[in-house]
mmCIF file of C-alpha atoms in Angstrom:
data_model
loop_
_atom_site.group_PDB
_atom_site.id
_atom_site.type_symbol
_atom_site.label_atom_id
_atom_site.label_comp_id
_atom_site.label_asym_id
_atom_site.label_seq_id
_atom_site.Cartn_x
_atom_site.Cartn_y
_atom_site.Cartn_z
ATOM 1 C CA UNK A 1 -32.519 47.184 -1.357
ATOM 2 C CA UNK A 2 -32.835 44.451 1.243
ATOM 3 C CA UNK A 3 -30.009 41.986 1.773
ATOM 4 C CA UNK A 4 -29.494 39.200 4.300
ATOM 5 C CA UNK A 5 -26.721 39.816 6.803
ATOM 6 C CA UNK A 6 -25.421 36.716 8.560
ATOM 7 C CA UNK A 7 -23.994 37.491 11.945
ATOM 8 C CA UNK A 8 -21.741 34.857 13.504
ATOM 9 C CA UNK A 9 -21.130 35.736 17.167
ATOM 10 C CA UNK A 10 -19.485 33.464 19.700
ATOM 11 C CA UNK A 11 -22.987 32.292 20.607
ATOM 12 C CA UNK A 12 -25.302 30.407 18.204
ATOM 13 C CA UNK A 13 -25.590 31.890 14.694
ATOM 14 C CA UNK A 14 -28.263 34.596 14.244
ATOM 15 C CA UNK A 15 -29.645 35.984 10.968
ATOM 16 C CA UNK A 16 -30.885 39.599 10.708
ATOM 17 C CA UNK A 17 -32.164 41.756 7.848
ATOM 18 C CA UNK A 18 -30.813 45.224 7.174
ATOM 19 C CA UNK A 19 -30.782 47.542 4.191
ATOM 20 C CA UNK A 20 -27.575 47.845 2.224
ATOM 21 C CA UNK A 21 -26.930 49.271 -1.211
ATOM 22 C CA UNK A 22 -24.285 46.597 -1.851
ATOM 23 C CA UNK A 23 -24.085 42.834 -1.575
ATOM 24 C CA UNK A 24 -24.681 41.018 1.720
ATOM 25 C CA UNK A 25 -21.967 40.681 4.372
ATOM 26 C CA UNK A 26 -20.883 37.936 6.736
ATOM 27 C CA UNK A 27 -20.155 39.230 10.216
ATOM 28 C CA UNK A 28 -17.714 37.143 12.275
ATOM 29 C CA UNK A 29 -17.159 38.748 15.682
ATOM 30 C CA UNK A 30 -14.449 36.967 17.660
ATOM 31 C CA UNK A 31 -12.373 37.190 20.792
ATOM 32 C CA UNK A 32 -8.596 37.137 20.824
ATOM 33 C CA UNK A 33 -7.357 34.326 18.511
ATOM 34 C CA UNK A 34 -10.689 32.531 18.049
ATOM 35 C CA UNK A 35 -11.088 33.530 14.408
ATOM 36 C CA UNK A 36 -7.492 32.606 13.612
ATOM 37 C CA UNK A 37 -7.897 29.186 15.217
ATOM 38 C CA UNK A 38 -11.146 28.593 13.345
ATOM 39 C CA UNK A 39 -9.654 29.420 9.944
ATOM 40 C CA UNK A 40 -6.484 27.472 10.700
ATOM 41 C CA UNK A 41 -8.532 24.402 11.598
ATOM 42 C CA UNK A 42 -10.119 24.525 8.118
ATOM 43 C CA UNK A 43 -7.250 25.747 5.955
ATOM 44 C CA UNK A 44 -4.116 24.932 7.926
ATOM 45 C CA UNK A 45 -1.613 22.272 6.891
ATOM 46 C CA UNK A 46 -2.458 19.058 8.796
ATOM 47 C CA UNK A 47 -0.194 16.210 9.793
ATOM 48 C CA UNK A 48 -0.141 13.154 7.563
ATOM 49 C CA UNK A 49 0.347 9.395 7.735
ATOM 50 C CA UNK A 50 1.022 7.534 4.513
ATOM 51 C CA UNK A 51 2.089 4.103 3.339
ATOM 52 C CA UNK A 52 2.150 1.567 0.526
ATOM 53 C CA UNK A 53 0.887 -2.015 0.500
ATOM 54 C CA UNK A 54 1.896 -4.155 -2.471
ATOM 55 C CA UNK A 55 0.168 -7.259 -3.744
ATOM 56 C CA UNK A 56 -2.399 -8.615 -6.126
ATOM 57 C CA UNK A 57 -5.934 -7.263 -6.047
ATOM 58 C CA UNK A 58 -9.033 -7.306 -8.227
ATOM 59 C CA UNK A 59 -10.980 -4.240 -7.182
ATOM 60 C CA UNK A 60 -14.606 -3.797 -8.265
ATOM 61 C CA UNK A 61 -17.249 -1.105 -7.866
ATOM 62 C CA UNK A 62 -18.775 -3.165 -5.076
ATOM 63 C CA UNK A 63 -15.434 -3.249 -3.224
ATOM 64 C CA UNK A 64 -15.199 0.546 -3.363
ATOM 65 C CA UNK A 65 -18.759 0.894 -2.067
ATOM 66 C CA UNK A 66 -17.999 -1.468 0.825
ATOM 67 C CA UNK A 67 -14.817 0.453 1.627
ATOM 68 C CA UNK A 68 -16.774 3.705 1.661
ATOM 69 C CA UNK A 69 -19.455 2.295 3.938
ATOM 70 C CA UNK A 70 -16.776 0.851 6.214
ATOM 71 C CA UNK A 71 -14.985 4.203 6.633
ATOM 72 C CA UNK A 72 -18.200 6.252 6.922
ATOM 73 C CA UNK A 73 -19.715 3.968 9.537
ATOM 74 C CA UNK A 74 -16.567 4.152 11.646
ATOM 75 C CA UNK A 75 -16.272 7.941 11.510
ATOM 76 C CA UNK A 76 -19.967 8.737 11.919
ATOM 77 C CA UNK A 77 -20.395 6.294 14.794
ATOM 78 C CA UNK A 78 -17.376 7.225 16.884
ATOM 79 C CA UNK A 79 -16.614 10.790 15.821
ATOM 80 C CA UNK A 80 -19.953 12.001 14.476
ATOM 81 C CA UNK A 81 -18.035 13.300 11.492
ATOM 82 C CA UNK A 82 -19.642 14.809 8.439
ATOM 83 C CA UNK A 83 -18.591 13.866 4.908
ATOM 84 C CA UNK A 84 -18.158 17.104 2.957
ATOM 85 C CA UNK A 85 -16.519 15.712 -0.180
ATOM 86 C CA UNK A 86 -16.039 12.436 -2.026
ATOM 87 C CA UNK A 87 -13.818 12.406 -5.108
ATOM 88 C CA UNK A 88 -12.929 9.426 -7.303
ATOM 89 C CA UNK A 89 -10.380 9.695 -10.107
ATOM 90 C CA UNK A 90 -9.996 6.897 -12.643
ATOM 91 C CA UNK A 91 -6.987 6.733 -14.967
ATOM 92 C CA UNK A 92 -7.154 4.644 -18.146
ATOM 93 C CA UNK A 93 -4.646 2.945 -20.398
ATOM 94 C CA UNK A 94 -5.000 5.671 -23.060
ATOM 95 C CA UNK A 95 -3.630 8.220 -20.527
ATOM 96 C CA UNK A 96 -7.051 9.787 -20.055
ATOM 97 C CA UNK A 97 -8.648 10.360 -16.657
ATOM 98 C CA UNK A 98 -12.103 11.105 -15.323
ATOM 99 C CA UNK A 99 -13.082 12.741 -12.025
ATOM 100 C CA UNK A 100 -16.321 11.867 -10.230
ATOM 101 C CA UNK A 101 -17.401 14.098 -7.345
ATOM 102 C CA UNK A 102 -19.843 11.864 -5.503
ATOM 103 C CA UNK A 103 -20.221 8.243 -4.536
ATOM 104 C CA UNK A 104 -23.417 7.932 -6.521
ATOM 105 C CA UNK A 105 -21.723 9.271 -9.653
ATOM 106 C CA UNK A 106 -18.979 6.693 -9.224
ATOM 107 C CA UNK A 107 -21.365 3.776 -8.613
ATOM 108 C CA UNK A 108 -23.516 4.627 -11.627
ATOM 109 C CA UNK A 109 -20.766 5.690 -14.048
ATOM 110 C CA UNK A 110 -20.473 3.528 -17.162
ATOM 111 C CA UNK A 111 -17.476 4.030 -19.429
ATOM 112 C CA UNK A 112 -18.607 3.540 -23.032
ATOM 113 C CA UNK A 113 -15.115 3.489 -24.550
ATOM 114 C CA UNK A 114 -13.192 0.179 -24.640
ATOM 115 C CA UNK A 115 -10.696 1.299 -21.982
ATOM 116 C CA UNK A 116 -8.859 -0.495 -19.173
ATOM 117 C CA UNK A 117 -8.524 1.363 -15.842
ATOM 118 C CA UNK A 118 -4.903 1.512 -14.675
ATOM 119 C CA UNK A 119 -5.382 3.400 -11.401
ATOM 120 C CA UNK A 120 -8.174 4.441 -9.055
ATOM 121 C CA UNK A 121 -7.703 7.270 -6.574
ATOM 122 C CA UNK A 122 -10.371 7.948 -3.942
ATOM 123 C CA UNK A 123 -10.463 10.836 -1.463
ATOM 124 C CA UNK A 124 -12.817 11.338 1.476
ATOM 125 C CA UNK A 125 -12.906 14.727 3.210
ATOM 126 C CA UNK A 126 -14.610 14.935 6.619
ATOM 127 C CA UNK A 127 -15.331 17.660 9.141
ATOM 128 C CA UNK A 128 -14.817 16.257 12.625
ATOM 129 C CA UNK A 129 -15.069 17.974 15.966
ATOM 130 C CA UNK A 130 -12.787 16.341 18.490
ATOM 131 C CA UNK A 131 -13.617 16.646 22.213
ATOM 132 C CA UNK A 132 -10.440 18.608 22.950
ATOM 133 C CA UNK A 133 -11.045 21.068 20.082
ATOM 134 C CA UNK A 134 -13.470 23.979 19.998
ATOM 135 C CA UNK A 135 -14.192 23.877 16.278
ATOM 136 C CA UNK A 136 -14.686 21.064 13.732
ATOM 137 C CA UNK A 137 -11.555 20.353 11.714
ATOM 138 C CA UNK A 138 -10.980 18.977 8.241
ATOM 139 C CA UNK A 139 -9.627 15.429 7.934
ATOM 140 C CA UNK A 140 -8.797 13.778 4.627
ATOM 141 C CA UNK A 141 -8.346 10.101 3.713
ATOM 142 C CA UNK A 142 -6.885 9.098 0.337
ATOM 143 C CA UNK A 143 -6.581 5.591 -1.098
ATOM 144 C CA UNK A 144 -5.091 4.721 -4.493
ATOM 145 C CA UNK A 145 -5.296 1.357 -6.236
ATOM 146 C CA UNK A 146 -2.585 1.149 -8.887
ATOM 147 C CA UNK A 147 -2.193 -1.793 -11.242
ATOM 148 C CA UNK A 148 1.408 -2.833 -11.784
ATOM 149 C CA UNK A 149 1.204 -2.865 -15.585
ATOM 150 C CA UNK A 150 1.356 0.906 -15.949
ATOM 151 C CA UNK A 151 3.234 3.784 -14.344
ATOM 152 C CA UNK A 152 0.937 6.180 -12.571
ATOM 153 C CA UNK A 153 1.756 9.794 -13.359
ATOM 154 C CA UNK A 154 -1.650 11.457 -13.326
ATOM 155 C CA UNK A 155 -2.505 11.778 -9.637
ATOM 156 C CA UNK A 156 -1.181 14.656 -7.601
ATOM 157 C CA UNK A 157 0.044 12.470 -4.711
ATOM 158 C CA UNK A 158 3.190 13.860 -3.122
ATOM 159 C CA UNK A 159 4.444 10.765 -1.311
ATOM 160 C CA UNK A 160 6.605 7.942 -2.627
ATOM 161 C CA UNK A 161 5.076 5.876 -5.390
ATOM 162 C CA UNK A 162 6.331 3.030 -7.526
ATOM 163 C CA UNK A 163 4.931 0.707 -10.160
ATOM 164 C CA UNK A 164 5.250 -2.843 -8.960
ATOM 165 C CA UNK A 165 4.498 -5.755 -11.222
ATOM 166 C CA UNK A 166 1.564 -7.107 -9.229
ATOM 167 C CA UNK A 167 0.129 -3.786 -8.017
ATOM 168 C CA UNK A 168 0.139 -1.408 -5.072
ATOM 169 C CA UNK A 169 -2.370 0.258 -2.786
ATOM 170 C CA UNK A 170 -1.266 3.644 -1.474
ATOM 171 C CA UNK A 171 -2.956 5.456 1.368
ATOM 172 C CA UNK A 172 -2.594 8.863 2.960
ATOM 173 C CA UNK A 173 -4.357 10.208 6.055
ATOM 174 C CA UNK A 174 -4.204 13.968 6.647
ATOM 175 C CA UNK A 175 -5.297 14.676 10.196
ATOM 176 C CA UNK A 176 -5.196 17.172 13.046
ATOM 177 C CA UNK A 177 -5.437 14.535 15.790
ATOM 178 C CA UNK A 178 -2.598 12.021 15.966
ATOM 179 C CA UNK A 179 -4.552 9.370 17.863
ATOM 180 C CA UNK A 180 -7.410 9.585 15.347
ATOM 181 C CA UNK A 181 -4.975 9.311 12.429
ATOM 182 C CA UNK A 182 -3.295 6.208 13.858
ATOM 183 C CA UNK A 183 -6.673 4.624 14.583
ATOM 184 C CA UNK A 184 -7.845 5.234 11.004
ATOM 185 C CA UNK A 185 -4.553 3.903 9.619
ATOM 186 C CA UNK A 186 -4.962 0.617 11.519
ATOM 187 C CA UNK A 187 -8.551 0.388 10.367
ATOM 188 C CA UNK A 188 -7.618 1.166 6.757
ATOM 189 C CA UNK A 189 -4.625 -1.179 6.506
ATOM 190 C CA UNK A 190 -6.659 -4.078 7.909
ATOM 191 C CA UNK A 191 -9.326 -3.439 5.319
ATOM 192 C CA UNK A 192 -6.799 -3.126 2.460
ATOM 193 C CA UNK A 193 -5.051 -6.327 3.522
ATOM 194 C CA UNK A 194 -8.387 -8.124 3.334
ATOM 195 C CA UNK A 195 -8.662 -6.968 -0.300
ATOM 196 C CA UNK A 196 -5.094 -7.973 -1.196
ATOM 197 C CA UNK A 197 -4.946 -11.605 -2.303
ATOM 198 C CA UNK A 198 -2.336 -13.764 -0.624
ATOM 199 C CA UNK A 199 0.398 -14.715 -3.139
ATOM 200 C CA UNK A 200 0.876 -18.349 -4.053
ATOM 201 C CA UNK A 201 3.890 -19.710 -2.201
ATOM 202 C CA UNK A 202 5.629 -21.028 -5.314
ATOM 203 C CA UNK A 203 5.047 -17.734 -7.155
ATOM 204 C CA UNK A 204 6.492 -15.814 -4.250
ATOM 205 C CA UNK A 205 9.631 -17.968 -4.002
ATOM 206 C CA UNK A 206 10.304 -17.915 -7.751
ATOM 207 C CA UNK A 207 9.774 -14.170 -7.951
ATOM 208 C CA UNK A 208 12.065 -13.382 -5.012
ATOM 209 C CA UNK A 209 14.822 -15.828 -5.983
ATOM 210 C CA UNK A 210 14.513 -15.532 -9.770
ATOM 211 C CA UNK A 211 18.003 -14.069 -10.292
ATOM 212 C CA UNK A 212 19.704 -16.681 -8.097
ATOM 213 C CA UNK A 213 17.723 -19.560 -9.612
ATOM 214 C CA UNK A 214 18.208 -18.500 -13.246
ATOM 215 C CA UNK A 215 21.960 -17.860 -13.035
ATOM 216 C CA UNK A 216 22.559 -20.947 -10.897
ATOM 217 C CA UNK A 217 20.696 -23.197 -13.331
ATOM 218 C CA UNK A 218 22.408 -21.727 -16.405
ATOM 219 C CA UNK A 219 25.806 -21.983 -14.700
ATOM 220 C CA UNK A 220 25.203 -25.653 -13.885
ATOM 221 C CA UNK A 221 24.243 -26.320 -17.522
ATOM 222 C CA UNK A 222 27.324 -24.448 -18.770
ATOM 223 C CA UNK A 223 29.710 -26.179 -16.365
ATOM 224 C CA UNK A 224 28.119 -29.567 -17.106
ATOM 225 C CA UNK A 225 28.489 -29.157 -20.868
ATOM 226 C CA UNK A 226 32.051 -27.841 -20.612
ATOM 227 C CA UNK A 227 33.058 -30.632 -18.218
ATOM 228 C CA UNK A 228 31.620 -33.258 -20.566
ATOM 229 C CA UNK A 229 33.488 -31.769 -23.519
ATOM 230 C CA UNK A 230 36.739 -31.596 -21.560
ATOM 231 C CA UNK A 231 36.388 -35.267 -20.581
ATOM 232 C CA UNK A 232 35.836 -36.190 -24.232
ATOM 233 C CA UNK A 233 38.894 -34.185 -25.310
ATOM 234 C CA UNK A 234 40.972 -35.983 -22.711
ATOM 235 C CA UNK A 235 39.618 -39.335 -23.882
ATOM 236 C CA UNK A 236 40.306 -38.660 -27.567
ATOM 237 C CA UNK A 237 43.787 -37.353 -26.781
ATOM 238 C CA UNK A 238 44.631 -40.481 -24.831
ATOM 239 C CA UNK A 239 43.236 -42.663 -27.613
ATOM 240 C CA UNK A 240 45.183 -40.815 -30.259
ATOM 241 C CA UNK A 241 48.419 -40.937 -28.260
ATOM 242 C CA UNK A 242 47.932 -44.676 -27.791
ATOM 243 C CA UNK A 243 47.542 -45.040 -31.545
ATOM 244 C CA UNK A 244 50.675 -42.956 -32.110
ATOM 245 C CA UNK A 245 52.677 -45.075 -29.662
ATOM 246 C CA UNK A 246 51.447 -48.239 -31.348
ATOM 247 C CA UNK A 247 52.498 -46.908 -34.771
ATOM 248 C CA UNK A 248 55.890 -45.868 -33.420
ATOM 249 C CA UNK A 249 56.479 -49.395 -32.059
ATOM 250 C CA UNK A 250 55.661 -50.912 -35.462
ATOM 251 C CA UNK A 251 58.298 -48.760 -37.099
ATOM 252 C CA UNK A 252 60.860 -50.424 -34.817
ATOM 253 C CA UNK A 253 64.354 -48.979 -35.364
ATOM 254 C CA UNK A 254 63.588 -47.108 -38.566
ATOM 255 C CA UNK A 255 64.541 -43.644 -37.316
ATOM 256 C CA UNK A 256 63.774 -41.832 -40.555
ATOM 257 C CA UNK A 257 60.316 -43.376 -40.735
ATOM 258 C CA UNK A 258 59.657 -42.361 -37.113
ATOM 259 C CA UNK A 259 60.708 -38.766 -37.835
ATOM 260 C CA UNK A 260 58.510 -38.656 -40.920
ATOM 261 C CA UNK A 261 55.579 -40.013 -38.895
ATOM 262 C CA UNK A 262 56.063 -37.445 -36.138
ATOM 263 C CA UNK A 263 56.314 -34.612 -38.663
ATOM 264 C CA UNK A 264 53.131 -35.768 -40.393
ATOM 265 C CA UNK A 265 51.327 -36.016 -37.031
ATOM 266 C CA UNK A 266 52.362 -32.493 -36.054
ATOM 267 C CA UNK A 267 51.444 -31.143 -39.481
ATOM 268 C CA UNK A 268 47.986 -32.701 -39.229
ATOM 269 C CA UNK A 269 47.218 -30.266 -36.369
ATOM 270 C CA UNK A 270 45.263 -32.786 -34.307
ATOM 271 C CA UNK A 271 46.319 -31.291 -30.987
ATOM 272 C CA UNK A 272 45.507 -27.752 -32.073
ATOM 273 C CA UNK A 273 42.194 -28.917 -33.509
ATOM 274 C CA UNK A 274 41.154 -30.381 -30.155
ATOM 275 C CA UNK A 275 42.136 -27.223 -28.319
ATOM 276 C CA UNK A 276 40.427 -24.923 -30.839
ATOM 277 C CA UNK A 277 37.181 -26.864 -30.748
ATOM 278 C CA UNK A 278 37.267 -26.942 -26.947
ATOM 279 C CA UNK A 279 37.845 -23.159 -26.735
ATOM 280 C CA UNK A 280 35.074 -22.422 -29.245
ATOM 281 C CA UNK A 281 32.725 -24.783 -27.421
ATOM 282 C CA UNK A 282 33.565 -23.101 -24.115
ATOM 283 C CA UNK A 283 32.862 -19.614 -25.492
ATOM 284 C CA UNK A 284 29.579 -20.782 -27.045
ATOM 285 C CA UNK A 285 28.601 -22.429 -23.744
ATOM 286 C CA UNK A 286 29.268 -19.251 -21.764
ATOM 287 C CA UNK A 287 27.321 -17.027 -24.184
ATOM 288 C CA UNK A 288 24.459 -19.525 -24.277
ATOM 289 C CA UNK A 289 24.362 -19.749 -20.480
ATOM 290 C CA UNK A 290 24.188 -15.944 -20.101
ATOM 291 C CA UNK A 291 21.355 -15.701 -22.656
ATOM 292 C CA UNK A 292 19.618 -18.620 -20.958
ATOM 293 C CA UNK A 293 19.985 -16.962 -17.538
ATOM 294 C CA UNK A 294 18.280 -13.752 -18.649
ATOM 295 C CA UNK A 295 15.573 -15.625 -20.541
ATOM 296 C CA UNK A 296 14.938 -17.907 -17.583
ATOM 297 C CA UNK A 297 14.837 -14.910 -15.241
ATOM 298 C CA UNK A 298 12.097 -13.401 -17.391
ATOM 299 C CA UNK A 299 10.167 -16.671 -17.325
ATOM 300 C CA UNK A 300 10.507 -16.942 -13.539
ATOM 301 C CA UNK A 301 8.991 -13.501 -13.081
ATOM 302 C CA UNK A 302 5.494 -14.948 -12.867
ATOM 303 C CA UNK A 303 3.865 -11.863 -11.439
ATOM 304 C CA UNK A 304 0.193 -12.081 -10.545
ATOM 305 C CA UNK A 305 -1.418 -9.077 -12.178
ATOM 306 C CA UNK A 306 -3.793 -6.739 -10.371
ATOM 307 C CA UNK A 307 -6.902 -5.404 -12.053
ATOM 308 C CA UNK A 308 -9.333 -2.541 -11.538
ATOM 309 C CA UNK A 309 -12.544 -4.075 -12.824
ATOM 310 C CA UNK A 310 -14.668 -1.028 -13.592
ATOM 311 C CA UNK A 311 -15.286 -1.644 -17.317
ATOM 312 C CA UNK A 312 -16.130 -4.576 -19.574
ATOM 313 C CA UNK A 313 -12.758 -4.148 -21.259
ATOM 314 C CA UNK A 314 -10.967 -4.534 -17.914
ATOM 315 C CA UNK A 315 -12.705 -7.876 -17.369
ATOM 316 C CA UNK A 316 -11.512 -9.051 -20.798
ATOM 317 C CA UNK A 317 -8.015 -7.849 -19.915
ATOM 318 C CA UNK A 318 -8.102 -9.936 -16.729
ATOM 319 C CA UNK A 319 -9.060 -13.051 -18.684
ATOM 320 C CA UNK A 320 -6.174 -12.406 -21.085
ATOM 321 C CA UNK A 321 -3.706 -11.997 -18.197
ATOM 322 C CA UNK A 322 -4.918 -15.206 -16.562
ATOM 323 C CA UNK A 323 -4.234 -17.085 -19.798
ATOM 324 C CA UNK A 324 -0.828 -15.402 -20.130
ATOM 325 C CA UNK A 325 0.080 -16.547 -16.614
ATOM 326 C CA UNK A 326 -0.686 -20.148 -17.512
ATOM 327 C CA UNK A 327 1.321 -19.818 -20.730
ATOM 328 C CA UNK A 328 4.222 -18.428 -18.721
ATOM 329 C CA UNK A 329 4.392 -21.642 -16.743
ATOM 330 C CA UNK A 330 4.507 -23.625 -19.982
ATOM 331 C CA UNK A 331 7.229 -21.329 -21.294
ATOM 332 C CA UNK A 332 9.245 -21.853 -18.106
ATOM 333 C CA UNK A 333 9.055 -25.646 -18.347
ATOM 334 C CA UNK A 334 9.855 -25.521 -22.073
ATOM 335 C CA UNK A 335 12.894 -23.314 -21.398
ATOM 336 C CA UNK A 336 14.295 -25.708 -18.795
ATOM 337 C CA UNK A 337 13.770 -28.753 -21.025
ATOM 338 C CA UNK A 338 15.208 -26.930 -24.047
ATOM 339 C CA UNK A 339 18.324 -25.879 -22.141
ATOM 340 C CA UNK A 340 18.993 -29.474 -21.071
ATOM 341 C CA UNK A 341 18.441 -30.756 -24.617
ATOM 342 C CA UNK A 342 20.703 -28.003 -25.970
ATOM 343 C CA UNK A 343 23.500 -29.138 -23.668
ATOM 344 C CA UNK A 344 23.099 -32.741 -24.814
ATOM 345 C CA UNK A 345 22.969 -31.671 -28.471
ATOM 346 C CA UNK A 346 26.100 -29.553 -28.000
ATOM 347 C CA UNK A 347 27.936 -32.594 -26.646
ATOM 348 C CA UNK A 348 26.980 -34.688 -29.689
ATOM 349 C CA UNK A 349 27.960 -31.908 -32.091
ATOM 350 C CA UNK A 350 31.346 -31.575 -30.409
ATOM 351 C CA UNK A 351 31.784 -35.343 -30.574
ATOM 352 C CA UNK A 352 31.018 -35.240 -34.296
ATOM 353 C CA UNK A 353 33.509 -32.421 -34.956
ATOM 354 C CA UNK A 354 36.287 -34.257 -33.128
ATOM 355 C CA UNK A 355 35.767 -37.483 -35.039
ATOM 356 C CA UNK A 356 35.529 -35.706 -38.372
#
């Protein structure tokens, strides 16, 4: 039975036919460590460069295609590299995931279920022969777009990841040439930064200083209300003492009447009533200010959501998030106005309780 025998000498590959009763063989003659170096270049553990860029993005199929063309053009032009594998993994909000093994499959894929993509992981694997190396070596580039609304647990990426409110783009370059890896990293980060939308200045300030702003504002409201109440207590105490002094002067030298008046005044509990109301008002103000601080902090967290726009449902989700962002601004303004009105109302209520 005739079988093809592929002979791979150190010179160009030659194919010869011989008769064997078993399956064909691959002959790989080598000198010294040539075979070991060849296999190591394909299967060995390469060096890696990885990083994370956070920010808002709205990635589309067209953006992925442009990114692919950008990387391929660079590698094929300068390194004459050969793409041996393209893999795209898409994770959805129902915890499902699909894997597409070619660029064309990715560009033409149409998800029929009403799902929202939460993460997109793309891997390019190239064979590149560097001038200083005898054999072509495998290089791998990975880029992940992760929306901040969901934790990403599906991709087998072994470097640090985190779910940030706006979104993150993670990249990893596995290489056998350090200079090539650094060059690709610079190229890749510049391209990713062009995709990341610049945050609005006000959004950025509010998001970074939300804790300081919220607790400072609530503390000012609390201190303002408590100070106002304390001033009113002092005023009513002075007024009441003036009235007591005036009554005592009218009683003249009637000692028994004065003692009876003092005993009645003490028994009325006016002083204790002022103090009790002031303490209760202070406690209520502190609790209200703490609740207000946390609520205001939530309102100040006006994160700009990232989206992976690969399905019709994801486009609807983006529209919903855009509306929610506008409503968040309204909620923030309403919270500030409400807190001020609450402080004013608390002052009037306290005034009413004192006069009662």
